[in-house]
Amino acid sequence: MSDLLRLLIAPLVWLAAFSAVYGLQGFGCATELNDVIFAGVPLMRAGLILVWVLTIATLVGILVWLERSSPILEWTSRISRITAWVAIVASVWALFPVTFASICS
Amino acid sequence: MNALKRHRLLTQIWASDPGWKRCFTTVSHTDLGRMFLAAAFFFFAVGGVLAMLIRAQLASPHAAFMGPDIYNQVFTMHGTMMMFLFAIPAFEGLAVYLLPKMLGARDLAFPRLTAYGFWCYAFGGSMMLISMLVGLAPDGGWFMYPPLTGAAASPGINTDVWLLGVTFVEISAICAAVELCVSILKFRAPGMSLDKMPIFAWYALVTALMILTGFPPLILGSILLELERAFGLPFFDTALGGDSLLWQHLFWLFGHPEVYIIFLPAAGLISTIIPVMSRTPLLAYGWVVASIVALAFLSFGLWVHHMFATGIPHMGVAFFSAASTLVAVPTAVQVFAWIGTMWQGRPQLHMPMLYILGFFATFVIGGLTGVMLAIVPFDWQAHDTAFVTAHLHYVLFGGFVFPVLAGLYYYAPLVTGRRRFFRIGEYAFALVFIGFHGTFLAMHWVGLLGQRRRIYTYDADMGWGVINLISSVGSFVLAIGLAMVLLDLALNAYVAIRGKRNPWRAGTLEWSMMLPPSTYNFPSLPRVTSREPLIETPDLPTRLARGVGYLAVPRDNRREMLTVSTTRAEPESLVIYPGNTALPMCMAAVTGSFFLSLLFKVYWFTPFAVIGVIALAWRWVWGLGSRTDEADQNIGFGETVPHATQTNRSQGWWGSAFLMIADATLFGSLIFGYAFLWTIAPNWPPPQWLAFTLWEPLIGVAAAGLAFFAARQSPGCIRQETCKTEGTTRRWFPWRLSPQLALVGLSTLAVIFVNLLWRAPSPTEHAYGAVLCVISAYGLFHVLLAILMLVFFIFRIRHGFISTRRRAEVEIVRLWIDYAVLIGLVSLMLILSPVLFT
């Protein structure tokens, strides 16, 4: 079962992060957090970018862990590295609008 | 024992009841798979007739063939039948029929659950079909958007038929998903490690996991909308703190993964058939598995692309637009793997390949129009037009029906044992292909000209008449083609000559059987050492018949099967299956009476239906297990394994764990709904908050802790053999005490939830009160379920079903208590903690 979980762990992190970023954006707009500027930086966008970067960092960490740890089957190690790369690319691509898109309009 | 004697003995043990009783009492996956497929294609035929009616109505401007009321019912039922009563059950039927044969097993993990799922589907589908015959069919469109489907705009029971009927049918999908997950992971032939599984099993596993996580949001949405319609709880009523957009979120959280739930099994058939037809192994097996996993996850990040026109902020739209374009990549990986496989091999143009080529042409067009719709400006232009309807059909007909027809032709020799003789199929394919593209290419065109979907008529001066006529003629050609396919299959099934074993010279285990397959599948279970055992060991069928395999000697008239370790598939335990019984059908009928009591608002009957389900469930489980310890059993090759009841992780534990994934997803969807209403819906805050009291969280946590730790006592004692040997008092003390202590803890939690239900703000005055009511009821339901299991467990101890060796039930009950405690605590937190911040 642990081998199966290795295949799923990185995409699960992507899914959680994707949902979290979307939820955070919705929450920020509903609470007017979008208007808060702290030290000249729009707090909402900074928070979203921070979550985005943390997501990518976490996924890179998972990829490194997958490279180093040994599963029961070598085959699952290879496939889990592919799914980890998928999660990294998906995070970069699907969440990069946090850097430029208008948040609440 | 010679092969003939083994065959006779196994046939006697595994046979279904003879005569008319067979279809009511069978628990055989072969019978039930065929019944699922027959019912699914029956509904496909009915859905097809409805499509003909739609096209007849739209063939000319101002047609008077149907009035708008009937038309609304017809297109709603067409979509509902194709989605819920054909596509998903057809997958279930295929998987139920094929997987044990592919995996080298004698049946699925829970044969009676398969039967229960089938009967829920049959009764639920019949309920919806009858509603149509009496003119009470749903008429709000297959995605049932409120406020159109609210009580004010849609009085009568039409919408309730959809909400309750679809939920009833979805029980079948959840049962099948649990069944398939456990079967694929634990019921394989020894040696069939994850990297040696047939590719279809990977597709089925991922699809089943997607059903467990994709269907619960819709089940929740249906429950909430039914509660609003029946009892006035305003989840979707904007004036009272609800929001109709919540329905769209819940529906499409299900609806978009649903597209891939439909596509993936069909892709599994393609990945199975192309290598056989091309005489070469599947290219890039590992990449295909990775792309299936990737596709499944990405498909859960697309749901808002159905809501681009609802005024969502640009950033949210951009997330989902980006994810929607991304999903094309793993799909393309599979398409290139299939093309590469054909390139690598020597493709032969048999009937299945014709449909696969038809799939390529159709699905690629559907995929490309999908990418077009993922681009927001285009989507705004094409939204709610016939272009979207055409795209949907290219994806679903191209991505599901073509491959399934290929699969039917591919597996017809296995199911019927006959060789194809009549050659109507080639002509039928030509009609299907031409008819389909004639219908839906034209529909793209008329959609781009502005024709909206679901309109029942249009003016002649719109310029859509000729295109619609072409589309309608195409649809009738398509219908004739499909009728000829059925005729071809039926003729070849009943009239053609007997075929030989493995006619396609395939390498997977299902082709090692005699044709048609025997009731027990394999006379002995193979030890698998490659992905294509029949290519590696061509004489495998003879060896298995001679008994060179596991479980070669039938024992004690019992239906035996092995469970294996998840990754390497090493034998772990021996499972004894239950025999033929009408219990699943009876339980489905009583479950149906529960839904009917809600539909016709005969609420006094509902508790009786619930009691009936509990009583039958009790009877169901009571018959399992044993009152005596058994020694480890010899399974062949000098190996011994314990009985599954004498392990910590029996198939029941795994089934419970997978069911909890679905349940937790439903709970997660409820939390999402709460957060959505709180932050997005207008007319918040509510007029009245729940008053905070300190005793509820304090006693709740203490009670949950008591149940949790008391549940730990019992298994601990059972694992320590000392409990058994140190005398009656020590032996019984912990078992009697710990369930009772757990019972006290859970009962206290139940009282707290009842109190919360009692003192929460009125659920009909604002969505806040309604949400509190549902969360409290959800927590209460799980606590009561755990209490019921504990009571059952106490009875089982008293009747001698539990011992230090027979501990499987202890672990299952403990798992459910842990889960109830977790749900209870989170529910309490959700109800009480927001009060502190208001």
Short mmCIF file of N, CA and C in Angstrom, two decimals, chain B residues 177-262:
data_model
loop_
_atom_site.label_atom_id
_atom_site.label_comp_id
_atom_site.label_asym_id
_atom_site.label_seq_id
_atom_site.Cartn_x
_atom_site.Cartn_y
_atom_site.Cartn_z
N ALA B 177 -17.44 0.85 -6.63
CA ALA B 177 -16.11 1.45 -6.47
C ALA B 177 -15.35 0.82 -5.30
N VAL B 178 -16.04 0.64 -4.18
CA VAL B 178 -15.41 -0.02 -3.03
C VAL B 178 -14.99 -1.44 -3.42
N GLU B 179 -15.91 -2.12 -4.05
CA GLU B 179 -15.67 -3.49 -4.49
C GLU B 179 -14.44 -3.59 -5.39
N LEU B 180 -14.36 -2.68 -6.36
CA LEU B 180 -13.27 -2.76 -7.33
C LEU B 180 -11.93 -2.41 -6.68
N CYS B 181 -11.92 -1.40 -5.82
CA CYS B 181 -10.65 -1.01 -5.16
C CYS B 181 -10.09 -2.20 -4.38
N VAL B 182 -10.94 -2.81 -3.55
CA VAL B 182 -10.46 -3.92 -2.71
C VAL B 182 -10.08 -5.11 -3.59
N SER B 183 -10.89 -5.37 -4.60
CA SER B 183 -10.61 -6.53 -5.46
C SER B 183 -9.28 -6.37 -6.19
N ILE B 184 -9.05 -5.17 -6.74
CA ILE B 184 -7.83 -4.97 -7.52
C ILE B 184 -6.59 -5.00 -6.62
N LEU B 185 -6.71 -4.44 -5.44
CA LEU B 185 -5.53 -4.36 -4.58
C LEU B 185 -5.27 -5.65 -3.81
N LYS B 186 -6.33 -6.40 -3.50
CA LYS B 186 -6.14 -7.55 -2.60
C LYS B 186 -6.51 -8.90 -3.20
N PHE B 187 -7.21 -8.93 -4.31
CA PHE B 187 -7.70 -10.20 -4.86
C PHE B 187 -7.10 -10.48 -6.23
N ARG B 188 -5.79 -10.50 -6.27
CA ARG B 188 -5.11 -10.81 -7.54
C ARG B 188 -4.46 -12.19 -7.43
N ALA B 189 -4.06 -12.70 -8.58
CA ALA B 189 -3.33 -13.96 -8.57
C ALA B 189 -1.98 -13.73 -7.88
N PRO B 190 -1.51 -14.71 -7.11
CA PRO B 190 -0.19 -14.54 -6.48
C PRO B 190 0.88 -14.22 -7.51
N GLY B 191 1.76 -13.31 -7.15
CA GLY B 191 2.85 -12.91 -8.05
C GLY B 191 2.51 -11.75 -8.96
N MET B 192 1.21 -11.39 -9.05
CA MET B 192 0.84 -10.29 -9.94
C MET B 192 1.08 -8.96 -9.21
N SER B 193 2.34 -8.56 -9.16
CA SER B 193 2.69 -7.30 -8.48
C SER B 193 2.10 -6.11 -9.25
N LEU B 194 2.18 -4.93 -8.65
CA LEU B 194 1.53 -3.77 -9.27
C LEU B 194 2.01 -3.53 -10.70
N ASP B 195 3.29 -3.81 -10.95
CA ASP B 195 3.82 -3.56 -12.30
C ASP B 195 3.47 -4.66 -13.28
N LYS B 196 2.81 -5.73 -12.80
CA LYS B 196 2.41 -6.80 -13.72
C LYS B 196 0.89 -6.85 -13.91
N MET B 197 0.20 -5.88 -13.33
CA MET B 197 -1.26 -5.88 -13.47
C MET B 197 -1.64 -5.57 -14.91
N PRO B 198 -2.71 -6.20 -15.41
CA PRO B 198 -3.22 -5.80 -16.73
C PRO B 198 -3.55 -4.30 -16.72
N ILE B 199 -3.30 -3.65 -17.83
CA ILE B 199 -3.46 -2.18 -17.83
C ILE B 199 -4.90 -1.78 -17.52
N PHE B 200 -5.87 -2.62 -17.91
CA PHE B 200 -7.28 -2.29 -17.63
C PHE B 200 -7.52 -2.20 -16.12
N ALA B 201 -6.79 -3.01 -15.35
CA ALA B 201 -6.97 -2.97 -13.89
C ALA B 201 -6.51 -1.63 -13.33
N TRP B 202 -5.45 -1.06 -13.90
CA TRP B 202 -5.02 0.28 -13.45
C TRP B 202 -6.11 1.31 -13.75
N TYR B 203 -6.65 1.23 -14.96
CA TYR B 203 -7.70 2.18 -15.33
C TYR B 203 -8.90 2.01 -14.38
N ALA B 204 -9.27 0.77 -14.11
CA ALA B 204 -10.44 0.53 -13.26
C ALA B 204 -10.17 0.99 -11.83
N LEU B 205 -8.94 0.77 -11.35
CA LEU B 205 -8.60 1.20 -9.98
C LEU B 205 -8.71 2.72 -9.85
N VAL B 206 -8.10 3.41 -10.81
CA VAL B 206 -8.14 4.89 -10.73
C VAL B 206 -9.57 5.38 -10.90
N THR B 207 -10.33 4.77 -11.79
CA THR B 207 -11.73 5.18 -11.98
C THR B 207 -12.53 4.96 -10.70
N ALA B 208 -12.30 3.81 -10.06
CA ALA B 208 -13.03 3.53 -8.82
C ALA B 208 -12.68 4.55 -7.73
N LEU B 209 -11.41 4.90 -7.64
CA LEU B 209 -11.02 5.92 -6.66
C LEU B 209 -11.66 7.27 -7.00
N MET B 210 -11.77 7.54 -8.29
CA MET B 210 -12.41 8.80 -8.70
C MET B 210 -13.90 8.79 -8.36
N ILE B 211 -14.54 7.63 -8.49
CA ILE B 211 -15.97 7.55 -8.12
C ILE B 211 -16.11 7.83 -6.62
N LEU B 212 -15.20 7.26 -5.83
CA LEU B 212 -15.28 7.45 -4.38
C LEU B 212 -15.09 8.92 -3.98
N THR B 213 -14.36 9.67 -4.78
CA THR B 213 -14.12 11.07 -4.43
C THR B 213 -14.92 12.04 -5.30
N GLY B 214 -15.44 11.56 -6.42
CA GLY B 214 -16.17 12.45 -7.32
C GLY B 214 -17.67 12.45 -7.08
N PHE B 215 -18.23 11.31 -6.68
CA PHE B 215 -19.68 11.23 -6.53
C PHE B 215 -20.22 11.88 -5.25
N PRO B 216 -19.47 11.83 -4.13
CA PRO B 216 -20.04 12.39 -2.90
C PRO B 216 -20.49 13.86 -2.98
N PRO B 217 -19.77 14.76 -3.71
CA PRO B 217 -20.31 16.12 -3.78
C PRO B 217 -21.72 16.18 -4.38
N LEU B 218 -21.98 15.35 -5.39
CA LEU B 218 -23.32 15.35 -5.98
C LEU B 218 -24.34 14.74 -5.01
N ILE B 219 -23.93 13.68 -4.31
CA ILE B 219 -24.85 13.08 -3.34
C ILE B 219 -25.20 14.14 -2.29
N LEU B 220 -24.19 14.88 -1.83
CA LEU B 220 -24.46 15.93 -0.84
C LEU B 220 -25.39 16.99 -1.45
N GLY B 221 -25.07 17.44 -2.67
CA GLY B 221 -25.91 18.46 -3.30
C GLY B 221 -27.35 17.99 -3.42
N SER B 222 -27.53 16.73 -3.82
CA SER B 222 -28.89 16.18 -3.97
C SER B 222 -29.61 16.16 -2.62
N ILE B 223 -28.89 15.77 -1.58
CA ILE B 223 -29.52 15.74 -0.24
C ILE B 223 -29.92 17.16 0.17
N LEU B 224 -29.02 18.12 -0.04
CA LEU B 224 -29.32 19.50 0.37
C LEU B 224 -30.51 20.07 -0.41
N LEU B 225 -30.52 19.81 -1.73
CA LEU B 225 -31.63 20.36 -2.53
C LEU B 225 -32.95 19.69 -2.16
N GLU B 226 -32.89 18.39 -1.86
CA GLU B 226 -34.11 17.69 -1.46
C GLU B 226 -34.59 18.22 -0.10
N LEU B 227 -33.63 18.49 0.80
CA LEU B 227 -34.00 19.05 2.11
C LEU B 227 -34.65 20.43 1.93
N GLU B 228 -34.12 21.19 0.97
CA GLU B 228 -34.71 22.51 0.71
C GLU B 228 -36.12 22.38 0.15
N ARG B 229 -36.27 21.47 -0.80
CA ARG B 229 -37.57 21.31 -1.44
C ARG B 229 -38.62 20.73 -0.48
N ALA B 230 -38.18 19.73 0.32
CA ALA B 230 -39.16 19.02 1.15
C ALA B 230 -39.44 19.72 2.47
N PHE B 231 -38.37 20.30 3.06
CA PHE B 231 -38.54 20.84 4.42
C PHE B 231 -38.21 22.33 4.54
N GLY B 232 -37.84 22.95 3.43
CA GLY B 232 -37.61 24.39 3.46
C GLY B 232 -36.28 24.82 4.04
N LEU B 233 -35.27 23.95 4.07
CA LEU B 233 -33.95 24.37 4.55
C LEU B 233 -33.26 25.13 3.40
N PRO B 234 -32.99 26.44 3.58
CA PRO B 234 -32.69 27.29 2.40
C PRO B 234 -31.22 27.31 1.97
N PHE B 235 -30.68 26.18 1.55
CA PHE B 235 -29.27 26.17 1.16
C PHE B 235 -29.01 26.94 -0.13
N PHE B 236 -30.01 26.98 -1.01
CA PHE B 236 -29.79 27.60 -2.32
C PHE B 236 -30.69 28.83 -2.52
N ASP B 237 -31.33 29.26 -1.44
CA ASP B 237 -32.24 30.41 -1.52
C ASP B 237 -31.49 31.67 -1.06
N THR B 238 -31.19 32.53 -2.02
CA THR B 238 -30.36 33.71 -1.73
C THR B 238 -30.98 34.60 -0.67
N ALA B 239 -32.29 34.69 -0.67
CA ALA B 239 -32.97 35.59 0.27
C ALA B 239 -32.74 35.16 1.72
N LEU B 240 -32.46 33.89 1.93
CA LEU B 240 -32.32 33.37 3.30
C LEU B 240 -30.91 32.86 3.57
N GLY B 241 -29.92 33.47 2.95
CA GLY B 241 -28.53 33.13 3.27
C GLY B 241 -27.97 31.98 2.46
N GLY B 242 -28.76 31.42 1.55
CA GLY B 242 -28.24 30.37 0.67
C GLY B 242 -27.66 30.98 -0.59
N ASP B 243 -27.25 30.12 -1.52
CA ASP B 243 -26.71 30.63 -2.79
C ASP B 243 -26.83 29.52 -3.83
N SER B 244 -27.51 29.85 -4.95
CA SER B 244 -27.69 28.81 -5.97
C SER B 244 -26.36 28.41 -6.61
N LEU B 245 -25.35 29.28 -6.50
CA LEU B 245 -24.03 28.92 -7.05
C LEU B 245 -23.40 27.75 -6.30
N LEU B 246 -23.82 27.55 -5.03
CA LEU B 246 -23.30 26.41 -4.27
C LEU B 246 -23.63 25.11 -4.99
N TRP B 247 -24.85 25.04 -5.54
CA TRP B 247 -25.23 23.84 -6.29
C TRP B 247 -24.29 23.62 -7.48
N GLN B 248 -24.01 24.71 -8.19
CA GLN B 248 -23.14 24.57 -9.36
C GLN B 248 -21.76 24.04 -8.95
N HIS B 249 -21.25 24.58 -7.84
CA HIS B 249 -19.94 24.08 -7.37
C HIS B 249 -20.03 22.58 -7.04
N LEU B 250 -21.04 22.20 -6.26
CA LEU B 250 -21.14 20.79 -5.86
C LEU B 250 -21.38 19.90 -7.08
N PHE B 251 -22.24 20.39 -7.98
CA PHE B 251 -22.55 19.56 -9.15
C PHE B 251 -21.31 19.36 -10.01
N TRP B 252 -20.58 20.44 -10.28
CA TRP B 252 -19.44 20.30 -11.20
C TRP B 252 -18.21 19.70 -10.52
N LEU B 253 -18.17 19.78 -9.19
CA LEU B 253 -17.13 19.01 -8.47
C LEU B 253 -17.29 17.53 -8.78
N PHE B 254 -18.54 17.13 -8.99
CA PHE B 254 -18.81 15.77 -9.48
C PHE B 254 -18.71 15.72 -11.01
N GLY B 255 -19.31 16.71 -11.66
CA GLY B 255 -19.60 16.61 -13.09
C GLY B 255 -18.37 16.57 -13.96
N HIS B 256 -17.33 17.33 -13.59
CA HIS B 256 -16.18 17.25 -14.48
C HIS B 256 -15.37 15.98 -14.31
N PRO B 257 -15.05 15.59 -13.07
CA PRO B 257 -14.41 14.26 -12.94
C PRO B 257 -15.25 13.15 -13.57
N GLU B 258 -16.56 13.33 -13.56
CA GLU B 258 -17.46 12.33 -14.17
C GLU B 258 -17.09 12.05 -15.63
N VAL B 259 -16.70 13.12 -16.35
CA VAL B 259 -16.32 12.94 -17.75
C VAL B 259 -15.15 11.97 -17.84
N TYR B 260 -14.20 12.11 -16.92
CA TYR B 260 -13.02 11.24 -16.95
C TYR B 260 -13.35 9.88 -16.35
N ILE B 261 -14.32 9.85 -15.43
CA ILE B 261 -14.78 8.55 -14.90
C ILE B 261 -15.38 7.73 -16.04
N ILE B 262 -16.00 8.43 -16.97
CA ILE B 262 -16.57 7.74 -18.13
C ILE B 262 -15.48 7.39 -19.14
#
